[in-house]
């Protein structure tokens, strides 16, 4: 009787885990498609007391974005964002990978350095790691957390260290880490990316000082897929090129040790080298370009 009860409880537990994972995958995949996007950022709390401190100006932008499901496997989903500037100008935007019960992470330490971490497997049970990549598919930030499905809401929240966002690169040098608390929530109109960010200056000895805090809120409003036809056509043309780039970066990350990257090579950042390539560029050439940026 006792063995039968234990077996029944185990079956119920297994069913609950499978049901949760199914809901998780549904939520992640629902972020794919065509969206009208609004990007909003504003500094909120100031911690630097200097009289000449200048906060970043409020930032508002909008656009049309296609989110392509690039990889659909039981434990990994890859979503590529493509920003539509015009019918003839498509910008390969950021990428988000979701991996189930992953315990290997890279933590950004500032100055193009990422520290490799291995978490206890028990600590990521039932969780999904979201890995966010730059436009050139180099690492940006990643963290593990549990998708929550309760009271009709579907959301995921985590905290990760990240480099400065592109909108801050040319106007700020007083901090070198953006500690991001990200919430992705599925909504009736699409989804939102809610951010509570902390601007941090980290010294070489690891000592940190908080410069300011920031609120970010990006709203993805679903529209008919036909509005994103230009991005779909771009991806059909360039999919192999970017598949090669992803494969090379995966090989780099699979070394499972700390990573240090060059900021520029021959005076240009990595994305400029890659964005200039033809869609039929051989993998050997994209590998060579990426290798030139990997210091360690």
CSV table of N, CA and C in Angstrom, one decimal, residues 90-208:
chain,number,residue,atom,x,y,z
A,90,UNK,N,16.8,46.0,-43.1
A,90,UNK,CA,16.5,45.2,-41.9
A,90,UNK,C,17.7,45.2,-41.0
A,91,UNK,N,17.5,45.4,-39.7
A,91,UNK,CA,18.6,45.3,-38.8
A,91,UNK,C,18.5,44.0,-38.0
A,92,UNK,N,19.5,43.1,-38.0
A,92,UNK,CA,19.5,42.0,-37.1
A,92,UNK,C,19.6,42.5,-35.7
A,93,UNK,N,18.6,42.3,-34.9
A,93,UNK,CA,18.6,42.9,-33.6
A,93,UNK,C,19.0,41.9,-32.6
A,94,UNK,N,18.6,42.0,-31.3
A,94,UNK,CA,19.0,41.1,-30.3
A,94,UNK,C,18.4,39.7,-30.4
A,95,UNK,N,19.0,38.7,-29.7
A,95,UNK,CA,18.5,37.3,-29.8
A,95,UNK,C,18.4,36.8,-28.3
A,96,UNK,N,17.3,36.0,-28.1
A,96,UNK,CA,17.1,35.4,-26.8
A,96,UNK,C,17.0,33.9,-27.0
A,97,UNK,N,17.9,33.2,-26.2
A,97,UNK,CA,17.8,31.7,-26.2
A,97,UNK,C,17.2,31.3,-24.8
A,98,UNK,N,16.4,30.3,-24.8
A,98,UNK,CA,15.8,29.8,-23.6
A,98,UNK,C,16.2,28.3,-23.5
A,99,UNK,N,16.8,28.0,-22.3
A,99,UNK,CA,17.3,26.6,-22.1
A,99,UNK,C,16.8,26.1,-20.8
A,100,UNK,N,16.2,24.9,-20.8
A,100,UNK,CA,15.6,24.3,-19.7
A,100,UNK,C,16.6,23.6,-18.7
A,101,UNK,N,16.5,23.9,-17.4
A,101,UNK,CA,17.3,23.3,-16.4
A,101,UNK,C,18.8,23.4,-16.7
A,102,UNK,N,19.2,24.5,-17.2
A,102,UNK,CA,20.6,24.7,-17.5
A,102,UNK,C,21.3,25.2,-16.3
A,103,UNK,N,22.5,24.7,-16.0
A,103,UNK,CA,23.3,25.1,-14.8
A,103,UNK,C,24.6,25.8,-15.1
A,104,UNK,N,24.8,26.1,-16.4
A,104,UNK,CA,26.1,26.7,-16.8
A,104,UNK,C,25.8,28.1,-17.3
A,105,UNK,N,26.4,29.1,-16.7
A,105,UNK,CA,26.1,30.5,-17.0
A,105,UNK,C,27.4,31.4,-17.1
A,106,UNK,N,27.3,32.5,-17.8
A,106,UNK,CA,28.3,33.4,-17.9
A,106,UNK,C,27.8,34.7,-17.3
A,107,UNK,N,28.6,35.2,-16.3
A,107,UNK,CA,28.2,36.4,-15.5
A,107,UNK,C,29.2,37.6,-16.0
A,108,UNK,N,28.6,38.7,-16.5
A,108,UNK,CA,29.4,39.8,-16.9
A,108,UNK,C,30.0,40.5,-15.8
A,109,UNK,N,31.3,40.8,-15.9
A,109,UNK,CA,32.1,41.4,-14.8
A,109,UNK,C,32.6,42.8,-15.2
A,110,UNK,N,32.2,43.3,-16.4
A,110,UNK,CA,32.7,44.6,-16.8
A,110,UNK,C,33.9,44.5,-17.7
A,111,UNK,N,34.1,45.5,-18.6
A,111,UNK,CA,35.2,45.6,-19.5
A,111,UNK,C,35.4,44.4,-20.4
A,112,UNK,N,34.3,43.9,-21.0
A,112,UNK,CA,34.3,42.8,-21.9
A,112,UNK,C,34.8,41.5,-21.3
A,113,UNK,N,34.5,41.3,-20.0
A,113,UNK,CA,34.9,40.1,-19.3
A,113,UNK,C,33.6,39.4,-18.8
A,114,UNK,N,33.6,38.1,-19.1
A,114,UNK,CA,32.5,37.2,-18.5
A,114,UNK,C,33.1,36.1,-17.7
A,115,UNK,N,32.5,35.9,-16.5
A,115,UNK,CA,33.0,34.8,-15.6
A,115,UNK,C,32.1,33.6,-15.8
A,116,UNK,N,32.7,32.4,-16.0
A,116,UNK,CA,31.9,31.2,-16.2
A,116,UNK,C,31.5,30.6,-14.8
A,117,UNK,N,30.2,30.3,-14.6
A,117,UNK,CA,29.7,29.8,-13.4
A,117,UNK,C,29.0,28.4,-13.6
A,118,UNK,N,29.2,27.5,-12.7
A,118,UNK,CA,28.4,26.3,-12.7
A,118,UNK,C,27.5,26.3,-11.4
A,119,UNK,N,26.2,26.2,-11.6
A,119,UNK,CA,25.3,26.2,-10.5
A,119,UNK,C,24.9,24.8,-10.1
A,120,UNK,N,24.5,24.6,-8.8
A,120,UNK,CA,24.1,23.2,-8.5
A,120,UNK,C,22.8,22.9,-9.3
A,121,UNK,N,22.8,21.7,-9.8
A,121,UNK,CA,21.6,21.3,-10.6
A,121,UNK,C,20.3,21.4,-9.9
A,122,UNK,N,20.3,21.2,-8.6
A,122,UNK,CA,19.0,21.3,-7.8
A,122,UNK,C,18.5,22.7,-7.8
A,123,UNK,N,19.4,23.7,-7.9
A,123,UNK,CA,19.0,25.1,-7.9
A,123,UNK,C,18.3,25.6,-9.1
A,124,UNK,N,18.4,24.8,-10.2
A,124,UNK,CA,17.7,25.3,-11.5
A,124,UNK,C,16.6,24.3,-11.9
A,125,UNK,N,16.2,23.5,-11.0
A,125,UNK,CA,15.1,22.5,-11.3
A,125,UNK,C,13.9,23.2,-11.7
A,126,UNK,N,13.4,22.9,-12.9
A,126,UNK,CA,12.2,23.5,-13.4
A,126,UNK,C,12.3,24.9,-13.9
A,127,UNK,N,13.6,25.4,-13.9
A,127,UNK,CA,13.8,26.8,-14.4
A,127,UNK,C,14.2,26.8,-15.9
A,128,UNK,N,14.2,28.0,-16.4
A,128,UNK,CA,14.7,28.3,-17.7
A,128,UNK,C,15.7,29.4,-17.7
A,129,UNK,N,16.9,29.1,-18.3
A,129,UNK,CA,17.9,30.2,-18.5
A,129,UNK,C,17.5,31.0,-19.7
A,130,UNK,N,17.5,32.3,-19.6
A,130,UNK,CA,17.4,33.2,-20.7
A,130,UNK,C,18.8,33.7,-21.0
A,131,UNK,N,19.3,33.4,-22.2
A,131,UNK,CA,20.5,34.0,-22.7
A,131,UNK,C,20.2,35.1,-23.7
A,132,UNK,N,20.7,36.3,-23.5
A,132,UNK,CA,20.5,37.4,-24.4
A,132,UNK,C,21.8,37.7,-25.1
A,133,UNK,N,21.8,37.8,-26.4
A,133,UNK,CA,23.0,38.1,-27.2
A,133,UNK,C,22.9,39.4,-27.9
A,134,UNK,N,24.1,40.0,-28.2
A,134,UNK,CA,24.2,41.2,-29.0
A,134,UNK,C,23.7,41.0,-30.4
A,135,UNK,N,23.7,42.1,-31.2
A,135,UNK,CA,23.3,42.0,-32.6
A,135,UNK,C,24.3,41.1,-33.4
A,136,UNK,N,25.5,41.0,-32.9
A,136,UNK,CA,26.6,40.1,-33.6
A,136,UNK,C,26.6,38.7,-33.0
A,137,UNK,N,25.7,38.4,-32.1
A,137,UNK,CA,25.6,37.1,-31.5
A,137,UNK,C,26.6,36.8,-30.4
A,138,UNK,N,27.4,37.9,-30.0
A,138,UNK,CA,28.3,37.7,-28.9
A,138,UNK,C,27.4,37.8,-27.6
A,139,UNK,N,27.9,37.3,-26.5
A,139,UNK,CA,27.1,37.3,-25.2
A,139,UNK,C,26.8,38.6,-24.7
A,140,UNK,N,25.7,38.8,-24.0
A,140,UNK,CA,25.3,40.0,-23.4
A,140,UNK,C,25.0,39.8,-21.9
A,141,UNK,N,23.9,39.0,-21.6
A,141,UNK,CA,23.7,38.6,-20.2
A,141,UNK,C,22.8,37.4,-20.2
A,142,UNK,N,22.8,36.7,-19.1
A,142,UNK,CA,22.0,35.5,-18.9
A,142,UNK,C,21.7,35.2,-17.5
A,143,UNK,N,20.5,34.6,-17.2
A,143,UNK,CA,20.1,34.3,-15.9
A,143,UNK,C,19.1,33.2,-15.9
A,144,UNK,N,18.9,32.5,-14.8
A,144,UNK,CA,17.9,31.4,-14.7
A,144,UNK,C,16.8,31.7,-13.7
A,145,UNK,N,15.6,31.4,-14.1
A,145,UNK,CA,14.5,31.6,-13.2
A,145,UNK,C,13.3,30.8,-13.6
A,146,UNK,N,12.2,30.8,-12.8
A,146,UNK,CA,11.0,30.0,-13.1
A,146,UNK,C,9.9,30.8,-13.7
A,147,UNK,N,9.4,30.2,-14.8
A,147,UNK,CA,8.2,30.9,-15.3
A,147,UNK,C,7.0,30.7,-14.3
A,148,UNK,N,6.2,31.7,-14.2
A,148,UNK,CA,5.1,31.7,-13.2
A,148,UNK,C,3.8,31.8,-14.0
A,149,UNK,N,2.9,30.9,-13.7
A,149,UNK,CA,1.6,31.0,-14.3
A,149,UNK,C,0.5,30.9,-13.2
A,150,UNK,N,0.0,32.1,-12.9
A,150,UNK,CA,-0.9,32.2,-11.8
A,150,UNK,C,-1.9,33.4,-12.0
A,151,UNK,N,-3.1,33.2,-11.6
A,151,UNK,CA,-4.2,34.2,-11.7
A,151,UNK,C,-4.3,34.8,-13.1
A,152,UNK,N,-4.1,33.9,-14.1
A,152,UNK,CA,-4.2,34.4,-15.4
A,152,UNK,C,-3.0,35.1,-16.0
A,153,UNK,N,-1.9,35.2,-15.2
A,153,UNK,CA,-0.7,35.9,-15.6
A,153,UNK,C,0.3,34.8,-15.9
A,154,UNK,N,1.2,35.2,-16.9
A,154,UNK,CA,2.3,34.4,-17.3
A,154,UNK,C,3.6,35.2,-17.4
A,155,UNK,N,4.5,35.0,-16.4
A,155,UNK,CA,5.7,35.9,-16.4
A,155,UNK,C,6.9,35.2,-15.9
A,156,UNK,N,8.1,35.8,-16.2
A,156,UNK,CA,9.4,35.3,-15.8
A,156,UNK,C,10.2,36.4,-15.3
A,157,UNK,N,10.9,36.4,-14.2
A,157,UNK,CA,11.7,37.5,-13.7
A,157,UNK,C,13.1,37.0,-13.2
A,158,UNK,N,14.1,37.7,-13.6
A,158,UNK,CA,15.5,37.3,-13.2
A,158,UNK,C,16.3,38.6,-13.1
A,159,UNK,N,17.5,38.4,-12.5
A,159,UNK,CA,18.5,39.5,-12.4
A,159,UNK,C,19.8,39.1,-12.9
A,160,UNK,N,20.4,39.9,-13.8
A,160,UNK,CA,21.7,39.6,-14.4
A,160,UNK,C,22.5,40.8,-14.6
A,161,UNK,N,23.8,40.7,-14.6
A,161,UNK,CA,24.8,41.8,-14.9
A,161,UNK,C,25.0,41.8,-16.4
A,162,UNK,N,25.0,43.1,-16.9
A,162,UNK,CA,25.1,43.2,-18.4
A,162,UNK,C,26.0,44.4,-18.7
A,163,UNK,N,26.5,44.5,-19.9
A,163,UNK,CA,27.3,45.6,-20.4
A,163,UNK,C,26.3,46.8,-20.6
A,164,UNK,N,26.9,48.0,-20.8
A,164,UNK,CA,26.1,49.2,-21.1
A,164,UNK,C,25.3,48.9,-22.3
A,165,UNK,N,24.0,49.4,-22.3
A,165,UNK,CA,23.2,49.3,-23.5
A,165,UNK,C,23.8,50.3,-24.6
A,166,UNK,N,23.5,50.0,-25.8
A,166,UNK,CA,24.0,50.8,-26.9
A,166,UNK,C,23.6,52.2,-26.8
A,167,UNK,N,22.4,52.5,-26.3
A,167,UNK,CA,21.9,53.9,-26.1
A,167,UNK,C,22.8,54.7,-25.1
A,168,UNK,N,23.6,54.0,-24.3
A,168,UNK,CA,24.4,54.7,-23.3
A,168,UNK,C,25.9,54.7,-23.6
A,169,UNK,N,26.3,54.0,-24.6
A,169,UNK,CA,27.7,53.8,-24.9
A,169,UNK,C,28.5,55.1,-25.2
A,170,UNK,N,27.8,56.0,-25.9
A,170,UNK,CA,28.5,57.3,-26.3
A,170,UNK,C,28.3,58.4,-25.3
A,171,UNK,N,27.4,58.2,-24.3
A,171,UNK,CA,27.1,59.3,-23.4
A,171,UNK,C,27.5,59.1,-22.0
A,172,UNK,N,27.8,57.8,-21.6
A,172,UNK,CA,28.2,57.5,-20.2
A,172,UNK,C,29.5,56.7,-20.1
A,173,UNK,N,30.3,57.1,-19.2
A,173,UNK,CA,31.6,56.3,-18.9
A,173,UNK,C,31.8,56.2,-17.4
A,174,UNK,N,30.7,56.6,-16.6
A,174,UNK,CA,30.9,56.6,-15.2
A,174,UNK,C,30.4,55.3,-14.5
A,175,UNK,N,29.9,54.3,-15.4
A,175,UNK,CA,29.5,53.0,-14.8
A,175,UNK,C,29.9,52.0,-15.9
A,176,UNK,N,30.1,50.8,-15.5
A,176,UNK,CA,30.5,49.7,-16.4
A,176,UNK,C,29.7,48.4,-16.3
A,177,UNK,N,28.7,48.4,-15.4
A,177,UNK,CA,27.8,47.3,-15.3
A,177,UNK,C,26.4,47.8,-15.2
A,178,UNK,N,25.5,47.2,-15.9
A,178,UNK,CA,24.1,47.5,-15.8
A,178,UNK,C,23.4,46.2,-15.2
A,179,UNK,N,23.1,46.3,-13.9
A,179,UNK,CA,22.4,45.1,-13.2
A,179,UNK,C,20.9,45.2,-13.5
A,180,UNK,N,20.5,44.3,-14.4
A,180,UNK,CA,19.2,44.3,-14.9
A,180,UNK,C,18.3,43.3,-14.2
A,181,UNK,N,17.1,43.8,-13.7
A,181,UNK,CA,16.1,42.9,-13.3
A,181,UNK,C,15.0,42.9,-14.4
A,182,UNK,N,14.9,41.8,-15.1
A,182,UNK,CA,14.0,41.7,-16.3
A,182,UNK,C,12.8,40.9,-16.0
A,183,UNK,N,11.6,41.4,-16.4
A,183,UNK,CA,10.4,40.6,-16.3
A,183,UNK,C,9.8,40.5,-17.7
A,184,UNK,N,9.6,39.3,-18.2
A,184,UNK,CA,8.9,39.1,-19.5
A,184,UNK,C,7.5,38.6,-19.1
A,185,UNK,N,6.5,39.3,-19.6
A,185,UNK,CA,5.1,38.9,-19.3
A,185,UNK,C,4.3,38.9,-20.5
A,186,UNK,N,3.6,37.8,-20.7
A,186,UNK,CA,2.7,37.6,-21.8
A,186,UNK,C,1.4,38.3,-21.5
A,187,UNK,N,0.9,39.1,-22.4
A,187,UNK,CA,-0.4,39.9,-22.2
A,187,UNK,C,-1.4,39.6,-23.3
A,188,UNK,N,-2.6,40.0,-23.2
A,188,UNK,CA,-3.6,39.8,-24.2
A,188,UNK,C,-3.2,40.5,-25.5
A,189,UNK,N,-2.4,41.6,-25.5
A,189,UNK,CA,-2.1,42.3,-26.7
A,189,UNK,C,-0.7,41.8,-27.3
A,190,UNK,N,0.0,41.0,-26.5
A,190,UNK,CA,1.3,40.6,-27.0
A,190,UNK,C,2.2,40.2,-25.8
A,191,UNK,N,3.2,41.0,-25.5
A,191,UNK,CA,4.0,40.8,-24.3
A,191,UNK,C,4.8,42.1,-23.9
A,192,UNK,N,5.3,42.1,-22.7
A,192,UNK,CA,6.1,43.3,-22.3
A,192,UNK,C,7.4,42.8,-21.7
A,193,UNK,N,8.4,43.7,-21.8
A,193,UNK,CA,9.7,43.5,-21.2
A,193,UNK,C,9.9,44.7,-20.2
A,194,UNK,N,9.7,44.3,-18.9
A,194,UNK,CA,9.8,45.3,-17.9
A,194,UNK,C,11.1,45.2,-17.2
A,195,UNK,N,11.8,46.4,-17.0
A,195,UNK,CA,13.2,46.4,-16.5
A,195,UNK,C,13.3,47.3,-15.3
A,196,UNK,N,14.0,46.9,-14.3
A,196,UNK,CA,14.4,47.7,-13.2
A,196,UNK,C,15.9,47.5,-13.1
A,197,UNK,N,16.6,48.6,-13.6
A,197,UNK,CA,18.1,48.5,-13.8
A,197,UNK,C,18.9,49.3,-12.8
A,198,UNK,N,20.0,48.9,-12.4
A,198,UNK,CA,20.9,49.6,-11.5
A,198,UNK,C,22.3,49.8,-12.3
A,199,UNK,N,22.7,51.1,-12.3
A,199,UNK,CA,23.9,51.5,-13.0
A,199,UNK,C,25.0,51.4,-11.9
A,200,UNK,N,26.0,50.5,-12.2
A,200,UNK,CA,27.0,50.2,-11.2
A,200,UNK,C,28.4,50.4,-11.7
A,201,UNK,N,29.3,51.0,-10.9
A,201,UNK,CA,30.7,51.1,-11.3
A,201,UNK,C,31.4,50.1,-10.4
A,202,UNK,N,32.1,49.1,-11.1
A,202,UNK,CA,32.8,48.1,-10.4
A,202,UNK,C,34.3,48.3,-10.6
A,203,UNK,N,35.0,48.4,-9.4
A,203,UNK,CA,36.5,48.5,-9.5
A,203,UNK,C,37.2,47.2,-9.8
A,204,UNK,N,38.4,47.2,-10.1
A,204,UNK,CA,39.2,46.0,-10.5
A,204,UNK,C,39.3,45.1,-9.3
A,205,UNK,N,39.1,45.6,-8.1
A,205,UNK,CA,39.2,44.7,-6.9
A,205,UNK,C,37.8,44.2,-6.6
A,206,UNK,N,36.8,44.5,-7.4
A,206,UNK,CA,35.4,43.9,-7.2
A,206,UNK,C,34.5,44.9,-6.4
A,207,UNK,N,35.1,45.9,-5.8
A,207,UNK,CA,34.2,46.9,-5.0
A,207,UNK,C,33.3,47.6,-6.0
A,208,UNK,N,32.0,47.7,-5.5
A,208,UNK,CA,31.0,48.3,-6.4
A,208,UNK,C,30.4,49.6,-5.7
